[in-house]
Short mmCIF file of C-alpha atoms and ligand atoms in Angstrom, two decimals:
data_model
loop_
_atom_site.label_atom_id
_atom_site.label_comp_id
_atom_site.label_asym_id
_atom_site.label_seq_id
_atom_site.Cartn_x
_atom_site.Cartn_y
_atom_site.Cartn_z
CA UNK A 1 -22.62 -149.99 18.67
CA UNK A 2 -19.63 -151.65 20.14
CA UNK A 3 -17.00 -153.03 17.94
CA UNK A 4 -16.47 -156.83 19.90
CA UNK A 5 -13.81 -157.07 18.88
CA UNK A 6 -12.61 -154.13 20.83
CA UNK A 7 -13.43 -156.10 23.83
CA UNK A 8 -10.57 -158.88 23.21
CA UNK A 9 -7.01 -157.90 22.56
CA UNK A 10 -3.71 -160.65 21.93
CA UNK A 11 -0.45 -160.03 21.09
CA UNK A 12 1.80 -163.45 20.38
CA UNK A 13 5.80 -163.01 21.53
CA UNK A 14 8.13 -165.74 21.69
CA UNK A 15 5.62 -168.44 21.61
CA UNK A 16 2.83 -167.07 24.19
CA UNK A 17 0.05 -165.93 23.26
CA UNK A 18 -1.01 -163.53 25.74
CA UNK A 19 -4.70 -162.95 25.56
CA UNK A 20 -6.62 -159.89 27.37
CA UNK A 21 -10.14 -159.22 28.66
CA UNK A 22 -10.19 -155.67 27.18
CA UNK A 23 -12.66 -153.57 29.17
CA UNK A 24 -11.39 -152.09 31.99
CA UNK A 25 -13.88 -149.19 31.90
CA UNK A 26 -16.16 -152.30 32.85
CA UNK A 27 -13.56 -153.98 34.74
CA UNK A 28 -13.58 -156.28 32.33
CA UNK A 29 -17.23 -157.75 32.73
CA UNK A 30 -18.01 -160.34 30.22
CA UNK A 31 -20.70 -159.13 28.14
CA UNK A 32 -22.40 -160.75 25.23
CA UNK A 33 -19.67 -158.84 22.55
CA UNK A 34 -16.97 -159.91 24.59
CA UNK A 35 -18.24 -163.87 24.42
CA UNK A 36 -18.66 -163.80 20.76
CA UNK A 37 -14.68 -161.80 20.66
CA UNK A 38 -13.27 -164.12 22.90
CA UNK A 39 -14.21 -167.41 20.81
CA UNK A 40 -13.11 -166.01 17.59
CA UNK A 41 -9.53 -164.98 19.29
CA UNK A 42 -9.24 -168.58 20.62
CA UNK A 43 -10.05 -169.81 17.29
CA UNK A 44 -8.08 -167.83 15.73
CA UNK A 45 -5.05 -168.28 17.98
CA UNK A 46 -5.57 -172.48 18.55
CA UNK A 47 -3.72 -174.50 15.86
CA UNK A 48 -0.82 -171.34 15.14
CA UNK A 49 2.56 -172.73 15.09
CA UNK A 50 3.90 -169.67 16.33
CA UNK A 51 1.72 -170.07 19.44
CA UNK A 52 2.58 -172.82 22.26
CA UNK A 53 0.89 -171.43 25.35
CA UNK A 54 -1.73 -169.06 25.84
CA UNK A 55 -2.14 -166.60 29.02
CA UNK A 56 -5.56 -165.17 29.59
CA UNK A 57 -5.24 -161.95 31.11
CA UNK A 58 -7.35 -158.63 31.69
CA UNK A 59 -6.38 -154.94 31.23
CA UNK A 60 -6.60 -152.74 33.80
CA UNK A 61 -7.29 -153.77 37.44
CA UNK A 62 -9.35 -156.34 36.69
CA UNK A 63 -8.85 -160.03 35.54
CA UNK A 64 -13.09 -159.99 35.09
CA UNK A 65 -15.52 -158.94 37.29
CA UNK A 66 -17.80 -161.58 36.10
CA UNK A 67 -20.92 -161.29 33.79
CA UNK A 68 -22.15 -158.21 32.29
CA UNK A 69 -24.88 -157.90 35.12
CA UNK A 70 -26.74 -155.00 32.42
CA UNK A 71 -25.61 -156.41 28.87
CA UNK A 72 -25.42 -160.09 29.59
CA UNK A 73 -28.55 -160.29 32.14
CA UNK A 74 -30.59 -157.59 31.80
CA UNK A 75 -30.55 -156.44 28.00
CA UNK A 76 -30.59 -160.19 27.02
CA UNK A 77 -33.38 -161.38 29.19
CA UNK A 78 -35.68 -158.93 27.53
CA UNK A 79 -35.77 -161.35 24.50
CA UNK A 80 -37.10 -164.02 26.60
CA UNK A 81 -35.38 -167.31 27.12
CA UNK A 82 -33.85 -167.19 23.99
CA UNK A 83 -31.80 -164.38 24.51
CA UNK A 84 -31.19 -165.97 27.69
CA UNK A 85 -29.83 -169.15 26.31
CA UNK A 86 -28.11 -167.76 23.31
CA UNK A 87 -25.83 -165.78 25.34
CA UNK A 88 -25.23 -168.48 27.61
CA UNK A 89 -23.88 -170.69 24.90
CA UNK A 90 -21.79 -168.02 23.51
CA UNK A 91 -20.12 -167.52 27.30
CA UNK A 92 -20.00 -171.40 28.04
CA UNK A 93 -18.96 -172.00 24.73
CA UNK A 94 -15.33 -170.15 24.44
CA UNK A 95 -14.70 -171.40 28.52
CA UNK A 96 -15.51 -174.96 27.15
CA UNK A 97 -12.82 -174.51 24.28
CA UNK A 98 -10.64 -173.10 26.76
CA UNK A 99 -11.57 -176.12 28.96
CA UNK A 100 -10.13 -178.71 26.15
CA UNK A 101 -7.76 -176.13 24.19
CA UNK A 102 -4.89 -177.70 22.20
CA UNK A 103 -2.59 -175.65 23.72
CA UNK A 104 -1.37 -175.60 27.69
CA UNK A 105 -3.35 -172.37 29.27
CA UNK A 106 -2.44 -169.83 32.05
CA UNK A 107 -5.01 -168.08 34.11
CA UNK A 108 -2.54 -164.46 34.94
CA UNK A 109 -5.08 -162.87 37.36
CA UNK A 110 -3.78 -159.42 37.36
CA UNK A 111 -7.23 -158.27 40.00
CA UNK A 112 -10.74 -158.58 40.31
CA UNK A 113 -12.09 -162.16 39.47
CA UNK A 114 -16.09 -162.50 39.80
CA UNK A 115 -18.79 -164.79 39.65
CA UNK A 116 -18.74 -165.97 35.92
CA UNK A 117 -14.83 -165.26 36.10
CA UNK A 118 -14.91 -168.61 37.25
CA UNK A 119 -15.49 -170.18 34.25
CA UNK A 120 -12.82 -169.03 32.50
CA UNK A 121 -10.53 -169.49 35.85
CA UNK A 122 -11.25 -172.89 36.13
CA UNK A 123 -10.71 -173.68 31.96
CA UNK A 124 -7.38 -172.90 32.40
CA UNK A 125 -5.02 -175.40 33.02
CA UNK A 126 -2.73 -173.24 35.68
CA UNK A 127 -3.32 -169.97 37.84
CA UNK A 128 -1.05 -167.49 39.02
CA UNK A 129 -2.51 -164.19 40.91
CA UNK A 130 -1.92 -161.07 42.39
CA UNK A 131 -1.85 -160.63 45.98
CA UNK A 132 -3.63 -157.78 45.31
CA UNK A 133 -6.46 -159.51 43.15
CA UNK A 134 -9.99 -160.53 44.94
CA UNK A 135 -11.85 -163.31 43.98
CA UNK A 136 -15.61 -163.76 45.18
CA UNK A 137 -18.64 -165.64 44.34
CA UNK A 138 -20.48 -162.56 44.41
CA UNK A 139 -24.10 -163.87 43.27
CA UNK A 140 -25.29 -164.46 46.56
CA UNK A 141 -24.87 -160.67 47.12
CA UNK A 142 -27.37 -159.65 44.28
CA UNK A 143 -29.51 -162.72 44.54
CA UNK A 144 -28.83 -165.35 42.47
CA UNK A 145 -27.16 -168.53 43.07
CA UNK A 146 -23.49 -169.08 41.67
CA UNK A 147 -24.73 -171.00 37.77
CA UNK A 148 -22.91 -171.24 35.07
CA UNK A 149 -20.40 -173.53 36.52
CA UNK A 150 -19.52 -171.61 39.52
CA UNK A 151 -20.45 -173.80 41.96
CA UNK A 152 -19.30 -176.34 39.83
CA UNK A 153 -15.84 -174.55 39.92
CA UNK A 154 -15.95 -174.02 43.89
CA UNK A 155 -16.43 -177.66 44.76
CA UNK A 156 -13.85 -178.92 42.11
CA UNK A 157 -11.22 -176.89 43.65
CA UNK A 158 -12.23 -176.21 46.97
CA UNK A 159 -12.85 -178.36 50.10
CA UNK A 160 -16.79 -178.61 51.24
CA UNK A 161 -17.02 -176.28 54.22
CA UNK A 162 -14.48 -173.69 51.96
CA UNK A 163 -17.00 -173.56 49.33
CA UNK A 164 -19.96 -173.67 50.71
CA UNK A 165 -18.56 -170.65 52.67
CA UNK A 166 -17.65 -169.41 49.88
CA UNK A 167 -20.67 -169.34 48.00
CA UNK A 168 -23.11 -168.49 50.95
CA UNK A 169 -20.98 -165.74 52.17
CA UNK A 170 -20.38 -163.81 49.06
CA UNK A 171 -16.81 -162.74 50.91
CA UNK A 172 -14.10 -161.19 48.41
CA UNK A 173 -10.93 -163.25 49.08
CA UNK A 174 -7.21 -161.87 48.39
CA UNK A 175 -4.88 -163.70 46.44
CA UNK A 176 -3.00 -165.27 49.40
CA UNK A 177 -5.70 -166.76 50.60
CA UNK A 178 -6.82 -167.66 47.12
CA UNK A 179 -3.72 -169.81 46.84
CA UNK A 180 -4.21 -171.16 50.20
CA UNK A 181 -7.36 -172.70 49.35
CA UNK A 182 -6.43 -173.86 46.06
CA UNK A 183 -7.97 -171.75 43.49
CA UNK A 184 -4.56 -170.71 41.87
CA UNK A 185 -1.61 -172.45 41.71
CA UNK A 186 0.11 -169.13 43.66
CA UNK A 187 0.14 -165.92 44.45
CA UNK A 188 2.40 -163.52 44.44
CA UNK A 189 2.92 -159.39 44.23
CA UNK A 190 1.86 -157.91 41.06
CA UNK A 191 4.90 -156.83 40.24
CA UNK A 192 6.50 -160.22 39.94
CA UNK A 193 3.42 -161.70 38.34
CA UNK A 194 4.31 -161.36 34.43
CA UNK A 195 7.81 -162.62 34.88
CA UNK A 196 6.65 -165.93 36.85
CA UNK A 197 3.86 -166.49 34.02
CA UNK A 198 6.38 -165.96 31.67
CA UNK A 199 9.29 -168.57 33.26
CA UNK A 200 6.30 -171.06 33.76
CA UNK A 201 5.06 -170.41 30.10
CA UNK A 202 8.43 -171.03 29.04
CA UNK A 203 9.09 -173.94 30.69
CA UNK A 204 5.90 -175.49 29.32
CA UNK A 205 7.63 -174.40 26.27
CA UNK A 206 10.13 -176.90 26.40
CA UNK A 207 8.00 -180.16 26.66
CA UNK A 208 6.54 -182.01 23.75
CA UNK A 209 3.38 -180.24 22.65
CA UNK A 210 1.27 -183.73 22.02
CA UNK A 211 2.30 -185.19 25.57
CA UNK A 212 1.51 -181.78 27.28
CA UNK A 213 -2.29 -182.12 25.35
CA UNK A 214 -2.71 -185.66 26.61
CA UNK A 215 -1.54 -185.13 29.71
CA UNK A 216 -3.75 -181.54 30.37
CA UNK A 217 -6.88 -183.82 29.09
CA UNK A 218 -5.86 -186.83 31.47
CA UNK A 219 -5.89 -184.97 34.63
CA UNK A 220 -9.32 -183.00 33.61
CA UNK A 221 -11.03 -186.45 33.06
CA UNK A 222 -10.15 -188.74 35.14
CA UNK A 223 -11.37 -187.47 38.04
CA UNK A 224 -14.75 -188.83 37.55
CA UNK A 225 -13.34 -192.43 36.38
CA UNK A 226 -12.94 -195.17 38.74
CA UNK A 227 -9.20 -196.57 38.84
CA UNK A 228 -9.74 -199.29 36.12
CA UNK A 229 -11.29 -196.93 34.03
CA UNK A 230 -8.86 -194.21 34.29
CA UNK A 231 -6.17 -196.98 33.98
CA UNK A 232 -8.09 -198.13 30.74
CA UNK A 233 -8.07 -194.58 29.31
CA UNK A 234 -4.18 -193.43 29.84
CA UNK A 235 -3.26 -196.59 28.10
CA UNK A 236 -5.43 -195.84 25.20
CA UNK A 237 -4.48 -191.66 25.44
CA UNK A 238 -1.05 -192.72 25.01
CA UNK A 239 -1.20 -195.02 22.24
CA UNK A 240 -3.38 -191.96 20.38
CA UNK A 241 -0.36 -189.84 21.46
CA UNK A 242 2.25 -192.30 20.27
CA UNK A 243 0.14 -192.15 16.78
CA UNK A 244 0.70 -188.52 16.10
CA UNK A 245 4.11 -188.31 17.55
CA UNK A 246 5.91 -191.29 16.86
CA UNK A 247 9.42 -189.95 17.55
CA UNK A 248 9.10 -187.42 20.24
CA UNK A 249 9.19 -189.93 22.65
CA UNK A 250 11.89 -192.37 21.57
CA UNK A 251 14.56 -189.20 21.01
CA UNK A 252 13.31 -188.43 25.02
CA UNK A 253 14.53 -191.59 25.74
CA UNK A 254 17.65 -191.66 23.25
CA UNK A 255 18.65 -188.82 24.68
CA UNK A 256 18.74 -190.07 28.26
CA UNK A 257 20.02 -194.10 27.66
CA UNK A 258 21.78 -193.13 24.62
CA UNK A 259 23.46 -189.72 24.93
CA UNK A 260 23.34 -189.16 28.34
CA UNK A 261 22.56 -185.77 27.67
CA UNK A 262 19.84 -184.88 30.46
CA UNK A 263 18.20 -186.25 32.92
CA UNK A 264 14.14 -186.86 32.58
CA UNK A 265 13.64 -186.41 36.47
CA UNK A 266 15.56 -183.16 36.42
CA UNK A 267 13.80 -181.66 33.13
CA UNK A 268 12.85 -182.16 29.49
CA UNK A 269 14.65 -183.80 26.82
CA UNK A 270 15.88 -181.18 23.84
CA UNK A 271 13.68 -180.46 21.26
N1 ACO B 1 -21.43 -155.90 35.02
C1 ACO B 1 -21.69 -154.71 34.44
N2 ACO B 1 -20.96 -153.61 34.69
C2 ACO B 1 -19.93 -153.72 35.56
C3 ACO B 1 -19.62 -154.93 36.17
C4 ACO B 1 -20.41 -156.06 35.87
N3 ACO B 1 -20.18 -157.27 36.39
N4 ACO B 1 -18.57 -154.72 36.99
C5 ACO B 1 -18.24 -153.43 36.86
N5 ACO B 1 -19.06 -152.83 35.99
C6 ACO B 1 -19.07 -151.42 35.57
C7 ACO B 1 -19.70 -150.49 36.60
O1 ACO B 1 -21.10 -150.49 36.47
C8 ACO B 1 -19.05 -149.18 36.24
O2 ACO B 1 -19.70 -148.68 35.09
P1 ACO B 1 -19.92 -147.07 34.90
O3 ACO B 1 -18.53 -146.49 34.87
O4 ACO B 1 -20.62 -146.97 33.60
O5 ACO B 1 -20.69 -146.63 36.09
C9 ACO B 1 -17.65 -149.60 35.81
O6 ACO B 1 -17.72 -150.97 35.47
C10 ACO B 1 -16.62 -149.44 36.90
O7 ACO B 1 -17.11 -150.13 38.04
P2 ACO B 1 -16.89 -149.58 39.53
O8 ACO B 1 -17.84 -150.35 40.40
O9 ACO B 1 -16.97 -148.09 39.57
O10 ACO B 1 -15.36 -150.04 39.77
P3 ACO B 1 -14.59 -150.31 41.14
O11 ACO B 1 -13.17 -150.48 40.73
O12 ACO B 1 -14.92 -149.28 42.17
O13 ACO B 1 -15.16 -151.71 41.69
C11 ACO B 1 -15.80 -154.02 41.39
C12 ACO B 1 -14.83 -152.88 41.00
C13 ACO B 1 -15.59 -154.38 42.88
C14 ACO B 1 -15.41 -155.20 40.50
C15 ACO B 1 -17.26 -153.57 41.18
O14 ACO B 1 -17.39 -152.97 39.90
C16 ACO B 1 -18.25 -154.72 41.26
O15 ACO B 1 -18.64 -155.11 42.35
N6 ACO B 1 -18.64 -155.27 40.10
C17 ACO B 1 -19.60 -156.37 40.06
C18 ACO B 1 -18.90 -157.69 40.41
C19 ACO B 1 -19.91 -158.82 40.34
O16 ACO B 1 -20.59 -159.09 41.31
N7 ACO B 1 -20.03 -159.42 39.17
C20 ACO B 1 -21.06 -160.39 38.88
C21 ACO B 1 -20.64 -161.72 39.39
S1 ACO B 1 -21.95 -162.87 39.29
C22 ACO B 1 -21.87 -163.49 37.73
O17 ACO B 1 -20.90 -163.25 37.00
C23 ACO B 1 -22.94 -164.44 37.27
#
């Protein structure tokens, strides 16, 4: 029997966490072991003081080619809909914690990003790729429609007529065009890939850890609020904010009226 946690590797350095899909035999393919791995490594890596941004990438040539099409469909449908739904929790579950983590979270995809890939994708709060990775909404080419949030993920990030293209077409696009539409923040040769994660990761390294959760949370909900409410709910986000970090945000400005010491346009105060 498979060991999961075999399927899930992480290594922390210099305040990044970098987290790996771990079957590249599979190209990575998310099967049910790999769920259950997954959440325990995100629990286990969440509240660590040593750990201020986490990178989710996959070893091998592939970020994740999506579900387990034999483990995570076929061998779980055989217990009826309850294998069905249990391993859909355990999959939805660790991309929802991803979704809200405490920590800021980088999508580094290194190749091949399927399907259920999108989940994960989308949970992360930034995206760099590969020129050489290929991203598809492949369902359409083995007959079911894009679930588990897929869809979900193409409209959120894509114009209409890109995702419906998208999702109809079942088309593998590269990573240039991937950042064209707006699925990653860039692309870029894999070569150079670590390195930018790395400079971005650091950067986020700099900022106040409570404002970065705030703001991460802000952005991913107030899309669906009307202007009043979304007004209503920064003013009470920051107030929680204030509540937990009291001082962060009077040293940022101390440091700026005070000691004239940096400049809050140009970059973040010191630490
Ligand atoms: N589920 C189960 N096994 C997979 C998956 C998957 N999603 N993807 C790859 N594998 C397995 C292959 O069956 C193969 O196993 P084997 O060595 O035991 O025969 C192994 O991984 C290597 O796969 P290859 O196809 O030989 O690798 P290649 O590099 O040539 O191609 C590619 C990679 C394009 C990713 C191809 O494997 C593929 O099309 N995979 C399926 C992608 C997909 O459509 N995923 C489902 C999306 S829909 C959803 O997630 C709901």
């Amino acid at each position: 029997m498979a060991n999961d946690h075999d399927t899930v590797v992480y290594e922390v350095s210099n305040g990044i966490a970098w987290l790996k899909f771990n079957r590249p035999e599979k190209r990575n393919a998310m099967s049910p072991a790999l769920n259950r791995a997954m959440m325990e490594a995100l629990d286990a890596l969440e509240f660590r003081d040593d750990v201020g941004v986490l990178v989710l990438t996959g070893e091998g040539t592939s970020w994740t080619a999506g579900m387990d099409l034999k483990e995570y469909f076929r061998e779980t449908e055989k217990d009826g809909l309850k294998g069905v739904r249990k391993s859909q929790r355990e999959s939805y579950g660790w991309w929802r914690r991803l979704r809200w983590y405490q920590k800021p979270t980088i999508a580094m995809v290194n190749g091949w990003c399927f399907g259920g890939g999108y989940g994960p994708l989308f949970a992360c709060d930034l995206a760099f790729c590969a020129d050489e990775a290929k991203f598809g909404l492949s369902e359409i080419n083995w007959g079911i429609l894009p679930g588990g949030g897929a869809t979900k993920v193409a409209v959120e990030l894509l114009p209409f007529r890109k995702a419906m293209y998208h999702a109809m077409l079942g088309e593998p696009i590269d990573g240039k065009t991937a950042a064209e539409w707006g699925l990653v923040n860039e692309s870029m040769p894999l070569a150079a890939l670590k390195d930018r994660v790395t400079a971005v990761a650091q950067t986020l390294l700099q900022k106040n850890p409570v404002a970065l959760k705030a703001t991460k949370d802000a952005v991913r909900r107030v899309g669906v609020m009307t202007y009043d409410e979304a007004e209503d709910y920064l003013v009470r986000a920051q107030e929680a904010a204030n509540s937990y970090d009291n001082e962060g945000r009077k040293e940022g400005i101390r440091q700026f009226i005070d000691e004239k010491s940096y400049k809050p346009g140009l970059g973040a105060y010191d630490k």
